[in-house]
Amino acid sequence: MITVGIDIGSLSADVVILHFNDSNERGRVLSYSIIPTGFDTEKTAKKALNGALEKTSIDIKDISYIVATGYGRVNIPFANKNISEISCHAKGANYTFNSARTVLDMGGQDCKVITCDETGKVKSFIMNDKCAAGAGRSMEVMAKLVGVPLESVGELSFKIVDKPSNITSTCVLFARSEVMELLRKGVHKNDILAGACDALMNRVLSLMGRSQIETDLVISGGIAKNVGITKRIEEKLGFSVKIPEEPQIIGALGAAIFAKEILCKGKPA
Amino acid sequence: MTESDSRGLPLKTWPMLKEVNNNYNFQIAAAINEGKPIVIASGMCPQQLQGAFDVVWVTGEWYGSICGFSRDVGLCETAERCGFPHETCSYARMTIGSMIEDRGFLGKYPKPVAVLGTEGLCNVQAKWFEALARYHNVPFFVLDSAPIPSQILPEWWGEDAVKDSVKYYAKQLENFIDFLEWVTGQKPNEEKLIDAVITMDRNERLWDELMRLWRAKPSPIAGRSLFTFENLIVSLPTSHAASRVLEAIIEELNDRIAKGISGIPNETIRLLWQAQPGWYVLGIIRYFESQGANFVTTPYLELWGSHFRYDWCKEATPDWFREFNKPNNFAECFWEISKSIIAQMTRPRLEAGVKAIKQMALEAEIDGGVWHAVRGCKGVSYGELAEREALRELGIPGLILEGSPADPRDFSEGPALRQIRIFIEQVKRIKKRRKRNC
Amino acid sequence: MFKELELIVNDRHNHAKQLKVRTNKGIIGYLCSYVPEEIIYAAGFIPVRLFSSEEAASLADTYMQSYYCTFSRCILHQALAGDFNYLDGLVTAYTCVNMRLAFDSIQLYGKIPFSRMIYTPGIIDDPNSKEFYYKELLRFKKDMENLSGRSINNDDLREAIKVYDENRSLVNDIFKDRRNPVPSITGKEAYIITLSGMLTDKQEHNEILKTTSKQITNRAGMKKGVNRLMIVGSPLDNLKLLDIIEDDLDAIVVTDDTCTCTRYILGKTPEENINQDPLKAIVERYLIKRPPCPTKHAQNRWLQCSSCPFRAVSCFLMNPAQKKKLPKSLIFSNPERICRFRHSLQLAINHNVEGVIVLQQKFCDPHGFDYHHVAQSFIDIGIPSIMLEIDNIISVGQIKTRVQAFLEMLQPVNYVIEPEIKEGISLNI
């Protein structure tokens, strides 16, 4: 049995292909692909699926069921079902770490905190998809402003020269001018990055504070690759977090697992 | 917090004021520790009633403002975690957070035996206290306001409509006193109530005088100081100690005016402020002063006096409504209280509010206006934009600063300072132009 | 089936203008459901409620700060843009500070010929309030007489009450069916019924309802076995939200506690007062009989608690010993609907609600402060809820994600296999 999960996000589209020998098996990931989302959601989905299939020896006819998720999930006519990214992220995190009870997922444009039970079923969720200051976009803006690649933001944010800057603007756009002023005054870019990471961490924690956080906490999405945020969260909360090897595909992974569950428990219509 | 006037000297009355304010804090802290009956009330509850009973009366807004002054953001976050939206009143969130965490600037949270809310100025003053009462599981009473003359449109209504309003509120006060008797288990003391009513009226008139002296040219006191004096009229309006402080400051200001001493070293422009300041960032006002701009009047503080609230509706107010008659018994006390409080509690029609602020601006000879658009406080910031438009028509420039009274996260200092810098330059330019044209 | 009514909702301004020409009556706009429409109707006007629209409230920015609710700011925007130029007057009740500022600003800067704020008391069960409100409504009646140029006598009031009560009764009869396992109307249709009623002449609305209700019984093709939801919270006037919940996702809204639907039509005018003094009957109906808004307070609400079937952990639970000693002067009448929470819990039970959507209009204080207790009291009786923050412009994607996730929480994923992948799908771009 081969199932596929497609996660069409606002910035990236991910596809995961899972293989199961039988319905009781945990299954294994055959392949996955991550590509940027284009204007045409359906085309993007096909391209991503193509990309994943190319890394395997299987053909589209071998696929038993496709579940789509993410904001573009309704525009994929060849998907059998669409399920919200909240349910899919919980499922995917739970599959990766069976002890997962809270999932923090932060992509470029939104941030979600999801609590789930031992089967990965959602118990509660909080989303912030209205303000870029609480999402990965703010990190991109900061990295560009101080002139470092996004990947090195985390590391540099710990190499503090004097002390972390206090960035008071809540809005990313206003924070830009504040940061430029700091740069003009000669504040070291590491200190600015430390301040930016502190600010983002505080926003994330305040979102998380509205849920009952239970360990283990899994962090997924682009932000999981930023040690500047993940380590700070660990320090603040006082326990270590679990980070998947490939944090961006958790949604698609969960979708593919749902596909299998539907196939195994469903009856012909 | 000592201010330096144009001689470089602070106010002589400061130590006296500090002592009275601190005593108030100690009294409440002691009440919490000793388990004395505490009542938490909205700022628009008639304070005179606390004279009739031996209870410690904590004003919710005062409590929230000091929490804001101490920048305790954690309290707001606790309230938001429980589902109270970030966009609502910052005083409410601070108080509710303090209640849930059972901590505050007085140590523990002042657990009440009863909670008193009001409805009329805004909806939050009732809903917030309802949430407190529900949490503590204690009796809750709401006082409703009544329309005041400036609310009433048609001429043909005449005095009877005003009498109906006063009667409505006075009847509520009868129920209110029954309620307080029930929760405290004490009989109301008529003599003390009469004294409280008379003292509060006196303090309100003293406050009027203080407001009038503040507007002298140059102003004899830094505007920021008045916000510290505000506690007297908000939390201690029925106390004789407050009367003494007010008399002292009035004497001192008269002295300063006679000698031409100005409150800030170099008063070049005179500004109007509207709404509460951000209690956590009073330094912003210091910045104005450093640029020679002094705040010389604000409707927000004038409202606590006995004069301005009738200014909203001069033509429509019968004389008996604004006159104070010494009461001799409970019923007369209720009548006097009723008249004074409903004039304060209900926002007037926008038209009346706009007219009043225009008059205030001309009387105080201001060069510009600063409106603190306080998020979550719709009662106080009601009509701010219309007021700014109205003053603009008079050629007086205005600045809107977004912030909140008690939640530091709602205010961005950097952008605000920039806006203030630009605004002060604009005001100075316009003033120069006006002088040249005269 | 409800096309005629839906058109009234979607094309409300034109409908009002046509109504004016057709009936030769003036149109009085009103902002709040506490406005006693019967008095306006008795004066010969047609009361029409003002709602928000799906556009940025840019004109309101000059007079209303951004932290007032968009519902009110949108109404101000429309007034300043001239969309309400057909109104002969504007009336509102003293309830919510947001609507008050919109009303005041329209009074000052809009060009409406007549405006009147009715002082509705904040305390609803105190006899003192009822007495005061009666006097206030006498004054309002006089204002309406002056505006219309004719007097309003008790028979006129009785006639208006009859029309309005008939409307409430007709809508209630249609809504009763929503308790069934397969309701004959969707939530969207319920809102179309009530919203259209607020936007047109009540007598005409009654006629349409009488015809429609016959067609509703045993209506075919209604959804079976979908999640039953309830909407509680800020006023809902945008049908798009219901499209998302009921059409795009598989659920049905079976009841609500919002002032644009159930809270508007529940509460009949008490018969015993109508003959004697119809104005007194109107006072009773608007203060006590109708479900309250969070801005209204019943001093004695907690007296009901010991007999409340939902004595939820989080409610007011007064010490029963204290209650006995309560002075007589403070014991007021004890009608059924004065506790908003008990009322909405009862509705949820009656309609077998599985999940509650709490609508929170951004910057809505009254509902914002109630939210904590609403959510907690539903949890106490085992019904999960989700808070949806809304604005006048519905962001479809964000709402859909949240509601879909909520529905997925409520029940296991529907394990019915969809049709196989169509053959011949090309993966080439």
Coordinates of C-alpha atoms in Angstrom, one line a residue, chain B residues 132-340:
Chain B
L132 CA -13.7 39.4 39.4
A133 CA -16.8 38.7 41.4
R134 CA -17.4 35.4 39.5
Y135 CA -13.9 34.3 40.2
H136 CA -14.1 35.2 43.9
N137 CA -17.6 34.0 44.2
V138 CA -18.7 37.1 46.0
P139 CA -21.8 39.3 45.7
F140 CA -21.7 41.7 42.8
F141 CA -23.7 45.0 42.4
V142 CA -23.9 47.2 39.3
L143 CA -24.7 50.8 39.4
D144 CA -26.2 52.2 36.2
S145 CA -25.9 55.7 35.1
A146 CA -28.6 58.0 33.8
P147 CA -28.7 60.5 30.9
I148 CA -27.5 64.0 31.7
P149 CA -28.8 67.1 30.2
S150 CA -26.3 67.2 27.3
Q151 CA -27.6 63.8 26.2
I152 CA -31.1 65.1 26.0
L153 CA -32.0 66.6 22.6
P154 CA -35.4 68.2 22.6
E155 CA -36.1 71.4 24.4
W156 CA -39.6 70.3 25.3
W157 CA -38.3 67.7 27.8
G158 CA -37.4 70.4 30.2
E159 CA -36.4 69.8 33.8
D160 CA -38.6 66.8 34.4
A161 CA -36.3 64.6 32.4
V162 CA -33.3 65.8 34.5
K163 CA -35.3 65.1 37.7
D164 CA -36.1 61.6 36.4
S165 CA -32.4 60.8 35.9
V166 CA -31.5 62.1 39.3
K167 CA -34.3 60.1 40.9
Y168 CA -33.3 56.9 39.0
Y169 CA -29.8 57.1 40.3
A170 CA -30.8 58.1 43.8
K171 CA -33.1 55.1 44.0
Q172 CA -30.3 52.9 43.0
L173 CA -28.2 54.3 45.8
E174 CA -30.9 53.2 48.2
N175 CA -30.5 49.7 47.0
F176 CA -26.7 50.1 47.0
I177 CA -26.6 51.0 50.6
D178 CA -28.9 48.1 51.5
F179 CA -26.4 45.9 49.6
L180 CA -23.4 47.2 51.3
E181 CA -25.1 46.8 54.7
W182 CA -25.8 43.2 53.8
V183 CA -22.3 42.3 52.6
T184 CA -20.4 44.1 55.4
G185 CA -22.9 43.3 58.2
Q186 CA -22.6 46.9 59.3
K187 CA -25.2 49.6 59.7
P188 CA -24.5 52.7 57.6
N189 CA -23.3 55.7 59.5
E190 CA -25.4 58.7 58.5
E191 CA -23.1 61.3 60.1
K192 CA -20.0 59.9 58.4
L193 CA -21.8 59.8 55.1
I194 CA -22.8 63.4 55.4
D195 CA -19.3 64.3 56.2
A196 CA -18.0 62.3 53.3
V197 CA -20.4 64.0 50.9
I198 CA -19.4 67.5 52.1
T199 CA -15.7 66.7 52.1
M200 CA -15.9 65.2 48.6
D201 CA -17.6 68.3 47.3
R202 CA -15.0 70.5 48.9
N203 CA -12.2 68.4 47.5
E204 CA -13.8 68.6 44.1
R205 CA -13.9 72.4 44.3
L206 CA -10.3 72.5 45.5
W207 CA -9.5 70.3 42.5
D208 CA -11.2 72.8 40.2
E209 CA -9.1 75.5 41.7
L210 CA -6.0 73.4 41.1
M211 CA -7.0 72.9 37.5
R212 CA -7.5 76.6 37.0
L213 CA -4.2 77.5 38.5
W214 CA -2.5 74.9 36.3
R215 CA -3.6 76.9 33.2
A216 CA -1.9 80.1 34.3
K217 CA 0.6 81.5 31.8
P218 CA 3.3 80.3 32.3
S219 CA 2.0 77.2 34.1
P220 CA 3.3 77.1 37.6
I221 CA 3.6 73.3 37.6
A222 CA 4.8 70.6 35.3
G223 CA 1.8 68.8 33.8
R224 CA 3.2 65.4 34.7
S225 CA 3.0 66.1 38.4
L226 CA -0.8 66.4 38.2
F227 CA -1.0 62.8 37.4
T228 CA 0.5 62.0 40.8
F229 CA -2.0 64.3 42.5
E230 CA -4.8 62.5 40.6
N231 CA -4.7 59.7 43.2
L232 CA -6.0 62.2 45.8
I233 CA -9.2 62.8 43.9
V234 CA -9.6 59.3 42.6
S235 CA -8.9 57.1 45.6
L236 CA -9.1 59.6 48.5
P237 CA -11.8 62.1 47.5
T238 CA -13.6 61.9 50.9
S239 CA -10.6 62.3 53.1
H240 CA -9.6 65.3 55.1
A241 CA -5.9 64.5 54.4
A242 CA -6.6 65.0 50.7
S243 CA -8.1 68.4 51.5
R244 CA -5.0 69.4 53.3
V245 CA -2.7 68.5 50.5
L246 CA -4.9 70.2 47.9
E247 CA -5.0 73.4 50.0
A248 CA -1.3 73.3 50.3
I249 CA -0.6 72.8 46.6
I250 CA -3.0 75.6 45.8
E251 CA -1.3 77.9 48.1
E252 CA 2.1 77.0 46.7
L253 CA 1.0 77.5 43.1
N254 CA -0.6 80.9 43.9
D255 CA 2.8 81.8 45.4
R256 CA 4.6 80.6 42.2
I257 CA 2.2 82.5 40.0
A258 CA 2.7 85.7 41.9
K259 CA 6.5 85.3 41.5
G260 CA 6.3 84.3 37.9
I261 CA 7.9 81.0 38.5
S262 CA 7.0 78.4 35.8
G263 CA 6.7 74.7 36.4
I264 CA 9.2 73.6 33.8
P265 CA 12.5 75.5 33.3
N266 CA 11.6 77.0 29.9
E267 CA 7.9 76.9 28.8
T268 CA 7.9 77.8 25.1
I269 CA 4.8 75.9 24.1
R270 CA 1.7 74.9 25.9
L271 CA -0.1 71.7 25.1
L272 CA -3.3 69.9 25.9
W273 CA -3.2 66.2 26.8
Q274 CA -6.2 63.9 26.6
A275 CA -6.8 60.5 28.2
Q276 CA -4.6 58.6 30.8
P277 CA -0.9 58.7 30.4
G278 CA 0.9 55.4 29.9
W279 CA 1.7 54.8 33.5
Y280 CA 4.7 52.7 32.5
V281 CA 6.2 55.4 30.3
L282 CA 5.7 58.7 32.0
G283 CA 9.1 59.5 30.7
I284 CA 7.5 60.4 27.4
I285 CA 6.0 63.4 29.1
R286 CA 9.5 64.2 30.5
Y287 CA 10.7 64.3 26.9
F288 CA 8.1 66.9 26.0
E289 CA 9.2 69.0 28.9
S290 CA 12.8 68.7 27.8
Q291 CA 11.8 70.4 24.6
G292 CA 10.1 73.3 26.4
A293 CA 6.6 71.9 25.9
N294 CA 4.4 71.8 29.0
F295 CA 1.0 70.2 29.4
V296 CA -1.3 72.8 30.9
T297 CA -4.7 71.2 30.8
T298 CA -6.5 67.9 30.2
P299 CA -10.2 67.1 30.1
Y300 CA -9.2 63.7 31.7
L301 CA -8.2 65.3 35.0
E302 CA -10.8 68.1 34.8
L303 CA -13.5 65.5 34.9
W304 CA -12.7 64.7 38.5
G305 CA -13.7 68.2 39.5
S306 CA -17.1 69.7 40.0
H307 CA -17.0 72.2 37.2
F308 CA -16.0 70.7 33.9
R309 CA -18.7 68.0 33.9
Y310 CA -21.4 70.7 33.9
D311 CA -19.5 72.6 31.1
W312 CA -20.6 69.9 28.7
C313 CA -24.1 70.9 29.0
K314 CA -24.2 74.5 30.3
E315 CA -27.4 75.6 28.5
A316 CA -29.4 72.6 29.3
T317 CA -28.5 72.4 33.0
P318 CA -31.0 73.7 35.5
D319 CA -29.4 75.6 38.3
W320 CA -30.5 73.2 41.0
F321 CA -28.7 70.4 39.1
R322 CA -25.3 72.0 39.4
E323 CA -25.8 73.5 42.9
F324 CA -24.5 71.7 46.0
N325 CA -26.7 71.8 49.1
K326 CA -25.4 70.5 52.4
P327 CA -27.3 67.3 53.0
N328 CA -28.9 66.5 56.4
N329 CA -29.9 62.9 56.0
F330 CA -29.6 59.8 53.9
A331 CA -32.1 60.9 51.3
E332 CA -30.5 64.3 50.8
C333 CA -27.1 62.6 50.6
F334 CA -28.3 60.3 47.8
W335 CA -29.7 63.3 45.9
E336 CA -26.5 65.3 46.0
I337 CA -24.4 62.2 45.1
S338 CA -26.7 61.4 42.3
K339 CA -26.4 64.9 40.8
S340 CA -22.7 65.0 40.8

